[in-house]
Coordinates of C-alpha atoms and ligand atoms in Angstrom, one line a residue:
M11 CA 28.4 18.6 28.8
A12 CA 28.3 15.2 27.1
N13 CA 28.7 15.3 23.4
H14 CA 25.6 13.8 21.8
P15 CA 25.6 12.5 18.2
K16 CA 23.7 14.8 16.0
I17 CA 20.9 13.8 13.7
A18 CA 19.0 16.0 11.3
I19 CA 15.6 15.2 10.0
L20 CA 14.2 16.6 6.7
G21 CA 10.4 16.8 6.6
G22 CA 8.1 17.0 9.6
A23 CA 5.1 14.8 8.8
E24 CA 4.2 11.4 10.2
S25 CA 7.5 9.6 9.6
G26 CA 9.8 12.6 10.3
V27 CA 8.1 13.4 13.6
G28 CA 8.2 9.7 14.6
A29 CA 11.9 9.5 13.7
A30 CA 12.6 12.7 15.7
R31 CA 10.8 11.3 18.8
L32 CA 12.7 8.0 18.6
A33 CA 16.0 9.8 18.1
V34 CA 15.5 12.0 21.2
L35 CA 14.6 8.9 23.2
H36 CA 17.9 7.3 22.2
G37 CA 20.0 10.4 23.2
Y38 CA 20.6 12.1 19.9
E39 CA 20.7 15.8 19.5
V40 CA 17.9 16.3 17.0
F41 CA 17.2 19.1 14.5
L42 CA 14.1 18.8 12.3
S43 CA 13.7 21.1 9.3
D44 CA 10.7 21.4 7.0
R45 CA 10.5 23.8 4.1
G46 CA 6.8 24.0 4.4
Q47 CA 4.5 24.6 7.4
L48 CA 4.0 21.8 10.0
K49 CA 0.6 20.6 11.0
P50 CA -0.3 21.8 14.5
T51 CA -0.4 18.3 15.9
Y52 CA 3.1 17.6 14.7
R53 CA 4.3 20.9 16.1
E54 CA 2.9 20.0 19.5
A55 CA 4.4 16.5 19.4
L56 CA 7.9 17.9 18.6
T57 CA 7.6 20.5 21.3
A58 CA 6.4 17.9 23.8
A59 CA 9.4 15.6 22.9
G60 CA 11.8 18.5 23.2
V61 CA 12.9 18.4 19.6
E62 CA 14.3 21.6 18.0
F63 CA 12.7 22.4 14.7
E64 CA 12.3 25.0 12.0
E65 CA 9.6 25.6 9.4
G66 CA 9.5 27.5 6.0
Q67 CA 13.2 27.1 5.4
H68 CA 16.2 24.8 5.6
T69 CA 19.2 26.1 7.6
M70 CA 21.8 24.1 5.7
E71 CA 24.7 24.7 8.1
R72 CA 22.7 23.1 10.9
I73 CA 21.6 20.2 8.7
L74 CA 25.1 19.6 7.4
A75 CA 26.5 19.5 11.0
A76 CA 24.7 16.2 11.5
E77 CA 26.3 12.8 11.3
A78 CA 23.3 11.4 9.5
V79 CA 20.1 12.8 8.0
I80 CA 16.7 11.1 8.0
K81 CA 14.8 12.1 4.9
S82 CA 11.0 11.9 4.7
P83 CA 9.9 9.8 1.8
G84 CA 7.9 12.7 0.2
I85 CA 11.1 14.7 -0.5
P86 CA 12.6 13.8 -3.9
N87 CA 16.3 13.2 -4.4
T88 CA 16.4 16.2 -6.7
A89 CA 15.5 18.7 -3.9
P90 CA 18.4 21.1 -3.5
A91 CA 18.8 20.3 0.2
V92 CA 19.1 16.6 -0.5
V93 CA 21.7 17.2 -3.2
A94 CA 23.7 19.4 -0.8
I95 CA 23.6 16.6 1.9
R96 CA 24.8 14.0 -0.5
D97 CA 27.5 16.3 -1.9
A98 CA 28.7 16.8 1.7
G99 CA 29.0 13.0 2.0
I100 CA 26.5 12.7 4.9
Q101 CA 24.6 9.5 5.0
I102 CA 20.9 9.7 4.2
I103 CA 18.7 7.1 5.8
S104 CA 14.9 6.5 5.7
E105 CA 12.8 6.5 8.8
I106 CA 12.2 2.7 8.6
E107 CA 16.0 2.1 8.4
F108 CA 16.4 4.2 11.6
A109 CA 13.5 2.5 13.4
Y110 CA 15.0 -0.9 12.4
Y111 CA 18.1 -0.1 14.5
Y112 CA 16.0 0.1 17.6
C113 CA 13.4 -2.6 16.9
K114 CA 13.6 -5.7 19.1
G115 CA 10.8 -7.6 17.5
Q116 CA 10.6 -9.5 14.1
I117 CA 9.5 -7.5 11.1
I118 CA 7.0 -8.4 8.4
G119 CA 7.6 -5.7 5.7
V120 CA 5.0 -5.3 2.9
T121 CA 5.6 -3.2 -0.2
G122 CA 4.2 -3.2 -3.7
T123 CA 2.3 -0.9 -6.1
N124 CA -1.1 -1.8 -4.9
G125 CA -2.5 -3.9 -2.0
K126 CA -0.1 -2.9 0.8
T127 CA -2.7 -1.5 3.2
T128 CA -5.1 -4.3 2.7
T129 CA -2.4 -7.0 3.0
V130 CA -0.9 -5.5 6.2
T131 CA -4.3 -5.1 7.7
L132 CA -5.1 -8.8 7.0
I133 CA -1.8 -10.1 8.3
H134 CA -2.1 -8.0 11.4
K135 CA -5.6 -9.4 12.0
L136 CA -4.4 -13.0 11.5
L137 CA -1.5 -12.6 14.0
K138 CA -3.6 -10.6 16.6
D139 CA -6.5 -13.1 16.4
A140 CA -4.0 -15.9 17.0
G141 CA -2.9 -14.3 20.2
L142 CA 0.5 -13.0 19.1
K143 CA 1.9 -9.7 20.3
V144 CA 1.8 -7.6 17.1
G145 CA 1.9 -4.0 16.0
L146 CA 0.7 -2.5 12.7
C147 CA 2.6 0.6 11.5
G148 CA 4.4 2.3 8.6
N149 CA 2.3 4.0 6.0
V150 CA -0.9 3.1 7.9
G151 CA -1.5 5.1 11.0
N152 CA 1.6 5.5 13.2
S153 CA 5.0 5.4 11.7
F154 CA 7.3 2.5 12.5
A155 CA 9.5 4.8 14.6
G156 CA 6.5 6.4 16.3
M157 CA 5.2 3.0 17.3
L158 CA 8.5 2.1 18.9
V159 CA 8.1 5.2 21.1
D160 CA 4.4 4.9 21.8
E161 CA 3.8 1.2 22.5
P162 CA 5.4 -1.4 24.7
A163 CA 7.6 -3.8 22.6
H164 CA 5.8 -6.2 20.4
D165 CA 7.1 -9.6 19.2
W166 CA 6.1 -8.8 15.6
Y167 CA 5.8 -5.6 13.6
V168 CA 3.8 -5.6 10.4
V169 CA 5.1 -2.6 8.5
E170 CA 3.6 -1.1 5.3
I171 CA 6.5 0.4 3.3
S172 CA 6.3 2.6 0.2
S173 CA 9.0 2.5 -2.4
F174 CA 10.2 5.9 -1.4
Q175 CA 10.9 4.6 2.1
L176 CA 13.0 1.9 0.5
D177 CA 15.1 4.3 -1.5
D178 CA 17.3 4.9 1.5
V179 CA 17.7 1.6 3.4
H180 CA 21.1 0.2 4.0
R181 CA 20.8 -2.5 6.7
F182 CA 17.0 -2.9 7.0
R183 CA 16.2 -6.6 7.2
P184 CA 12.7 -7.9 7.6
H185 CA 12.3 -11.5 8.6
I186 CA 9.4 -11.8 6.2
A187 CA 9.3 -9.5 3.1
I188 CA 6.3 -9.3 0.8
I189 CA 6.0 -7.6 -2.6
T190 CA 2.3 -7.6 -3.6
N191 CA 2.9 -6.5 -7.2
I192 CA 4.7 -4.0 -9.3
A193 CA 2.8 -1.9 -11.8
E194 CA 3.2 1.6 -13.3
N195 CA 3.0 4.3 -10.7
H196 CA 5.1 7.3 -9.5
L197 CA 7.3 6.9 -12.5
D198 CA 8.0 10.7 -12.4
R199 CA 10.1 10.0 -9.3
Y200 CA 12.2 7.3 -11.0
D201 CA 13.2 9.1 -14.3
H202 CA 10.3 7.3 -15.9
D203 CA 12.3 4.1 -15.6
M204 CA 10.3 1.1 -14.5
S205 CA 13.4 -0.9 -13.6
L206 CA 14.5 1.9 -11.1
Y207 CA 11.1 1.9 -9.5
A208 CA 11.1 -1.9 -9.3
A209 CA 14.7 -1.8 -7.9
A210 CA 13.5 0.4 -5.0
K211 CA 10.9 -2.2 -4.1
F212 CA 13.4 -5.1 -4.3
N213 CA 15.5 -3.2 -1.7
I214 CA 13.2 -4.8 0.8
T215 CA 14.9 -8.2 0.3
R216 CA 18.5 -6.9 -0.1
N217 CA 19.7 -7.7 3.5
Q218 CA 17.7 -10.8 4.1
T219 CA 19.5 -14.0 5.0
E220 CA 18.8 -17.7 4.4
D221 CA 16.7 -17.6 7.6
D222 CA 14.3 -15.1 6.1
F223 CA 11.4 -15.4 3.7
F224 CA 10.5 -13.5 0.6
I225 CA 6.8 -13.8 -0.4
Y226 CA 5.8 -12.4 -3.8
C227 CA 3.1 -12.5 -6.4
Q228 CA 4.0 -14.6 -9.4
D229 CA 1.1 -13.1 -11.4
S230 CA 2.7 -9.6 -11.6
P231 CA 4.6 -9.6 -15.0
V232 CA 6.9 -6.6 -14.1
L233 CA 7.8 -8.2 -10.7
M234 CA 8.6 -11.5 -12.4
R235 CA 10.6 -9.8 -15.1
E236 CA 12.7 -7.9 -12.6
L237 CA 13.1 -10.7 -10.1
P238 CA 16.3 -12.3 -11.6
R239 CA 18.1 -8.9 -11.4
H240 CA 17.7 -8.8 -7.6
P241 CA 19.1 -11.9 -6.0
T242 CA 18.4 -12.4 -2.3
L243 CA 19.4 -15.1 0.1
A244 CA 15.9 -15.3 1.5
Q245 CA 13.8 -18.4 0.9
H246 CA 11.4 -17.7 -2.0
C247 CA 7.6 -18.1 -1.5
P248 CA 5.8 -17.2 -4.7
Y249 CA 2.0 -17.2 -4.8
G250 CA -0.6 -16.8 -7.6
F251 CA -3.7 -18.2 -9.2
Q252 CA -1.9 -21.2 -10.7
R253 CA 0.3 -23.8 -9.2
L254 CA 3.7 -23.6 -10.9
S255 CA 6.7 -25.6 -9.8
D256 CA 7.7 -23.5 -6.8
T257 CA 4.3 -21.9 -5.9
V258 CA 3.6 -22.1 -2.2
S259 CA 0.1 -20.8 -2.3
W260 CA -2.6 -20.9 -5.1
I261 CA -6.4 -21.0 -5.4
T262 CA -8.7 -23.7 -6.5
N263 CA -12.5 -23.1 -6.4
L264 CA -12.2 -20.2 -3.9
T265 CA -10.0 -22.3 -1.6
I266 CA -6.6 -21.0 -0.9
Q267 CA -4.0 -23.9 -0.8
V268 CA -0.8 -23.4 1.0
D269 CA 1.7 -26.1 0.4
M270 CA 5.5 -25.6 0.8
T271 CA 6.5 -29.2 0.4
N272 CA 7.3 -29.0 -3.4
N273 CA 9.3 -25.8 -3.2
K274 CA 13.0 -26.6 -3.5
T275 CA 14.4 -23.4 -1.9
L276 CA 12.3 -23.8 1.2
R277 CA 13.8 -25.5 4.2
K278 CA 10.7 -25.2 6.3
K279 CA 8.4 -28.1 5.4
L280 CA 5.0 -27.7 7.1
A281 CA 1.9 -29.7 6.6
P282 CA -0.3 -28.2 3.8
Q283 CA -3.2 -26.1 4.7
A284 CA -6.4 -25.0 2.9
H285 CA -8.6 -22.0 3.6
T286 CA -12.0 -21.6 1.9
I287 CA -12.9 -18.0 1.2
E288 CA -16.4 -17.4 2.4
T289 CA -16.4 -13.7 2.9
K290 CA -17.5 -11.3 0.2
A291 CA -14.7 -8.9 1.0
L292 CA -12.1 -11.5 0.0
M293 CA -13.8 -12.7 -3.2
S294 CA -12.4 -10.0 -5.5
K295 CA -9.4 -11.1 -7.4
H296 CA -7.0 -8.7 -5.8
N297 CA -8.1 -9.6 -2.3
Q298 CA -7.6 -13.3 -3.2
H299 CA -4.0 -12.3 -4.0
N300 CA -3.7 -10.4 -0.7
A301 CA -5.3 -13.3 1.2
M302 CA -2.8 -15.8 -0.4
A303 CA 0.1 -13.6 0.8
A304 CA -1.4 -13.5 4.3
S305 CA -2.0 -17.2 4.3
V306 CA 1.7 -17.9 3.6
V307 CA 2.6 -15.7 6.6
A308 CA 0.1 -17.6 8.7
Q309 CA 1.7 -20.9 7.6
L310 CA 5.2 -19.7 8.3
L311 CA 4.2 -18.7 11.8
E312 CA 2.3 -21.9 12.3
I313 CA -1.0 -20.3 13.0
R314 CA -3.8 -22.8 13.5
K315 CA -6.1 -23.3 10.5
E316 CA -9.2 -22.7 12.6
S317 CA -7.9 -19.3 13.7
V318 CA -7.1 -18.3 10.1
R319 CA -10.5 -19.4 9.0
Q320 CA -12.1 -17.2 11.7
S321 CA -10.0 -14.2 10.9
F322 CA -10.8 -14.4 7.2
A323 CA -14.5 -14.8 8.0
E324 CA -14.5 -11.6 10.0
F325 CA -12.4 -9.5 7.6
Q326 CA -13.9 -6.3 6.3
N327 CA -12.5 -4.3 3.4
V328 CA -10.4 -1.3 4.5
E329 CA -12.2 2.0 4.1
H330 CA -12.1 3.4 0.5
R331 CA -10.9 0.0 -0.9
L332 CA -13.9 -1.6 -2.7
E333 CA -15.9 -0.6 0.4
A334 CA -19.5 -1.5 0.2
V335 CA -21.4 1.6 1.1
R336 CA -25.1 0.9 0.6
T337 CA -27.6 -1.0 -1.4
L338 CA -30.5 1.1 -2.6
D339 CA -33.3 -0.2 -4.8
G340 CA -31.2 -3.2 -5.6
V341 CA -28.2 -1.1 -6.7
S342 CA -24.9 -1.6 -4.8
Y343 CA -22.8 1.5 -4.2
I344 CA -19.0 0.8 -3.9
N345 CA -16.3 3.2 -2.7
D346 CA -12.9 2.5 -4.2
S347 CA -11.6 6.0 -3.9
K348 CA -8.1 4.6 -3.1
A349 CA -7.8 3.3 -6.7
T350 CA -5.6 6.1 -7.9
N351 CA -4.0 4.1 -10.8
V352 CA -5.1 2.0 -13.7
N353 CA -3.9 -1.3 -12.2
S354 CA -6.1 -1.0 -9.1
V355 CA -9.1 -0.1 -11.3
W356 CA -8.4 -3.1 -13.4
Y357 CA -8.9 -5.3 -10.4
A358 CA -12.0 -3.3 -9.3
L359 CA -13.7 -3.8 -12.6
E360 CA -12.6 -7.4 -13.0
S361 CA -14.2 -8.2 -9.6
Q362 CA -17.7 -6.9 -10.7
N363 CA -20.2 -9.5 -11.7
Q364 CA -23.0 -7.0 -12.4
P365 CA -23.1 -4.1 -14.9
A366 CA -21.3 -1.1 -13.4
I367 CA -21.9 2.6 -13.7
W368 CA -18.3 3.7 -13.3
I369 CA -17.4 7.1 -11.8
M370 CA -13.8 7.9 -12.5
G371 CA -11.4 10.8 -13.4
G372 CA -9.2 13.3 -11.5
V373 CA -5.5 14.1 -11.8
D374 CA -3.8 11.7 -14.1
K375 CA -0.3 10.6 -13.3
G376 CA 0.4 9.6 -16.9
N377 CA -2.2 6.8 -17.2
D378 CA -2.4 4.4 -20.1
Y379 CA -6.2 3.7 -20.1
G380 CA -5.7 1.3 -23.0
M381 CA -5.3 -1.7 -20.6
L382 CA -8.8 -1.1 -19.3
R383 CA -10.6 -0.9 -22.6
E384 CA -11.5 -4.5 -23.0
L385 CA -12.8 -4.8 -19.4
V386 CA -14.8 -1.6 -19.7
G387 CA -16.4 -3.1 -22.8
R388 CA -17.4 -6.2 -20.8
K389 CA -18.2 -4.8 -17.3
V390 CA -19.3 -1.2 -17.6
K391 CA -22.7 0.2 -18.6
A392 CA -21.8 3.9 -18.5
I393 CA -18.9 6.1 -17.6
I394 CA -19.2 9.2 -15.5
I395 CA -16.1 11.5 -15.6
L396 CA -15.8 13.4 -12.3
G397 CA -14.3 16.8 -12.9
T398 CA -12.8 18.2 -16.1
Q399 CA -9.2 17.2 -15.7
N400 CA -8.1 15.1 -18.7
E401 CA -11.7 14.7 -19.8
S402 CA -10.8 14.6 -23.5
K403 CA -8.1 12.0 -22.9
I404 CA -10.6 9.7 -21.1
R405 CA -13.3 10.2 -23.8
E406 CA -10.7 9.4 -26.5
A407 CA -9.6 6.3 -24.6
F408 CA -13.1 4.8 -24.2
S409 CA -15.1 6.1 -27.1
A410 CA -14.4 2.9 -29.0
T411 CA -16.2 0.9 -26.4
G412 CA -19.5 2.5 -27.4
K413 CA -20.5 3.1 -23.8
P414 CA -22.2 6.4 -22.9
I415 CA -19.7 8.8 -21.4
L416 CA -21.1 11.6 -19.2
Q417 CA -19.4 14.3 -17.2
A418 CA -20.1 15.8 -13.7
D419 CA -18.5 18.8 -12.1
N420 CA -19.0 17.6 -8.6
M421 CA -19.7 14.4 -6.6
D422 CA -23.3 15.1 -5.8
L423 CA -24.0 15.4 -9.5
A424 CA -21.9 12.3 -10.4
V425 CA -23.8 10.2 -7.8
S426 CA -27.3 11.5 -8.7
T427 CA -26.5 10.9 -12.4
A428 CA -25.3 7.3 -11.6
H429 CA -28.4 6.8 -9.5
S430 CA -30.7 7.8 -12.3
L431 CA -28.9 5.4 -14.8
A432 CA -28.6 2.4 -12.5
E433 CA -31.2 -0.4 -12.5
T434 CA -31.8 -3.2 -10.1
N435 CA -28.8 -5.6 -9.8
E436 CA -26.4 -3.1 -11.1
V437 CA -23.4 -1.4 -9.3
V438 CA -22.3 2.1 -8.9
L439 CA -18.5 2.1 -8.6
L440 CA -16.3 5.0 -7.7
S441 CA -12.8 3.8 -8.8
P442 CA -11.1 6.9 -10.2
A443 CA -7.8 5.7 -11.7
C444 CA -6.6 9.2 -10.8
A445 CA -5.4 11.3 -7.9
S446 CA -8.0 13.5 -6.2
F447 CA -6.2 16.8 -5.9
D448 CA -8.3 18.7 -8.5
L449 CA -11.4 18.6 -6.3
Y450 CA -10.3 17.2 -2.9
E451 CA -7.5 17.3 -0.4
N452 CA -6.9 13.6 -0.7
Y453 CA -8.5 10.3 -1.6
E454 CA -10.1 9.9 1.8
A455 CA -12.0 13.2 1.4
R456 CA -13.1 12.1 -2.1
G457 CA -14.3 8.8 -0.7
R458 CA -16.2 10.5 2.1
A459 CA -17.9 12.9 -0.4
F460 CA -19.0 9.8 -2.3
K461 CA -20.4 8.1 0.8
D462 CA -22.2 11.3 1.9
A463 CA -23.8 11.7 -1.6
V464 CA -24.8 8.0 -1.6
N465 CA -26.2 8.1 1.9
G466 CA -28.2 11.2 0.9
L467 CA -30.0 9.5 -2.0
S468 CA -33.6 8.6 -1.4
G469 CA -34.8 5.5 -3.1
V470 CA -38.1 4.7 -4.8
G471 CA -38.5 1.4 -3.0
L472 CA -37.0 -0.2 0.1
A473 CA -33.7 1.3 1.1
Ligands
ADP502 P1 -1.8 0.4 -1.2 O1 -1.7 0.6 0.3 O2 -0.7 -0.3 -1.8 O3 -2.2 1.7 -1.9 P2 -4.5 -0.6 -0.8 O4 -4.7 -1.9 -0.1 O5 -4.8 0.7 -0.1 O6 -3.0 -0.6 -1.4 O7 -5.4 -0.7 -2.1 C1 -5.2 0.4 -3.1 C2 -6.1 0.1 -4.3 O8 -5.7 -1.0 -5.0 C3 -7.6 -0.1 -3.9 O9 -8.4 0.4 -5.0 C4 -7.7 -1.6 -3.9 O10 -9.0 -2.1 -4.2 C5 -6.7 -2.1 -4.9 N1 -5.9 -3.3 -4.6 C6 -5.8 -3.9 -3.4 N2 -5.1 -5.0 -3.4 C7 -4.6 -5.1 -4.7 C8 -3.7 -6.0 -5.4 N3 -3.2 -7.1 -4.8 N4 -3.5 -5.8 -6.7 C9 -4.1 -4.7 -7.3 N5 -4.9 -3.8 -6.8 C10 -5.2 -4.0 -5.4

């Protein structure tokens, strides 16, 4: 019997199962091991692909018999199995690294603390609407590896990549890399060291060459502070609200300007373009950033201005990201359940032009609420803390604003309280700054509970 190269996979969720299926397709002998229980759909997918797997344990001698191990991003480096694999000198790679080896199309990779899903969705739409053959994968929907198995080859792959996925890349080289921003998040996984967390994100540019492009937000202070420590050969394309010397995209009066002619590191000189933002979904500050990043991609790919305009006009916010749910008695209800850190809430509050009843709270990942205080003073009418986790920390953080602070044990109560406080031309905003695990399985379940509660309200006037 032919001797097949052996690959072991640690973790059997979306990326692990995708990697397993791709590895089988390319003739590897695959063994997948998960210390927990697999979801039935993943179990079925592995069985259908003929992948050998185990659950509830790691049989180390089988794992250590592999030539390489693909580690799921959720498993920390401190896990005993990971330590043993490294001690044995076996190479650990991430699923996107493995998928990269078999990808024949060009890659647009997007990472950052916030804005990844929105930005990849927008870029995917721009390319698709322009008639390009493009796939959307990574942390959104199908994994990169899974997509290579499930769909015929695309010319372009827009891949959403978390910093954990970038911990174990070696040769991964996107043609276009984007970092949307870097702010405090997940620091527990990086020894509470912001530079280590940032370094993982900059791995996205590590293997880029002079023919590639690196698009990044010049308005993110941490990103800009860390940038000089991570040199890359890629041509730099910074974007932001102001035009600095090398800026390739900026905004004037809600019009995105894209002009690469002044940028000294860019070899590609294309005619400047301008796109006016007309849609409500793109008006918020953070989506203006995301739209600038997407506009630079459109310019590099020479997508026609009319096509970009049309795509922007049709764009709807992704579910649970400043998603407009309903207007009732002149009050807008907005679901921003995905805002699980302080930075994304900052943008949510900043983009409100009407007084907000702010529903927030949940499991705190070491938040510093101080950076929100001034905005809360200006934009918020009342705060409703959902759940009791870190209630006292939140009260302490915002008591100086003088705003009423209420508490609700469940979503129905939070929404009905907000409803009774809100007056015409005000906003009820769910933007928690926290994870949801105290009351819900995930942020999607929390967002759906909010929408159900909002849709269940009856108004006094016209709905
Ligand atoms: P990610 O995939 O990185 O988590 P999302 O697009 O899902 O990003 O958005 C997560 C949260 O961050 C949402 O609350 C959204 O409104 C907010 N957000 C989106 N884009 C940005 C940005 N560029 N900067 C800061 N916050 C953002």
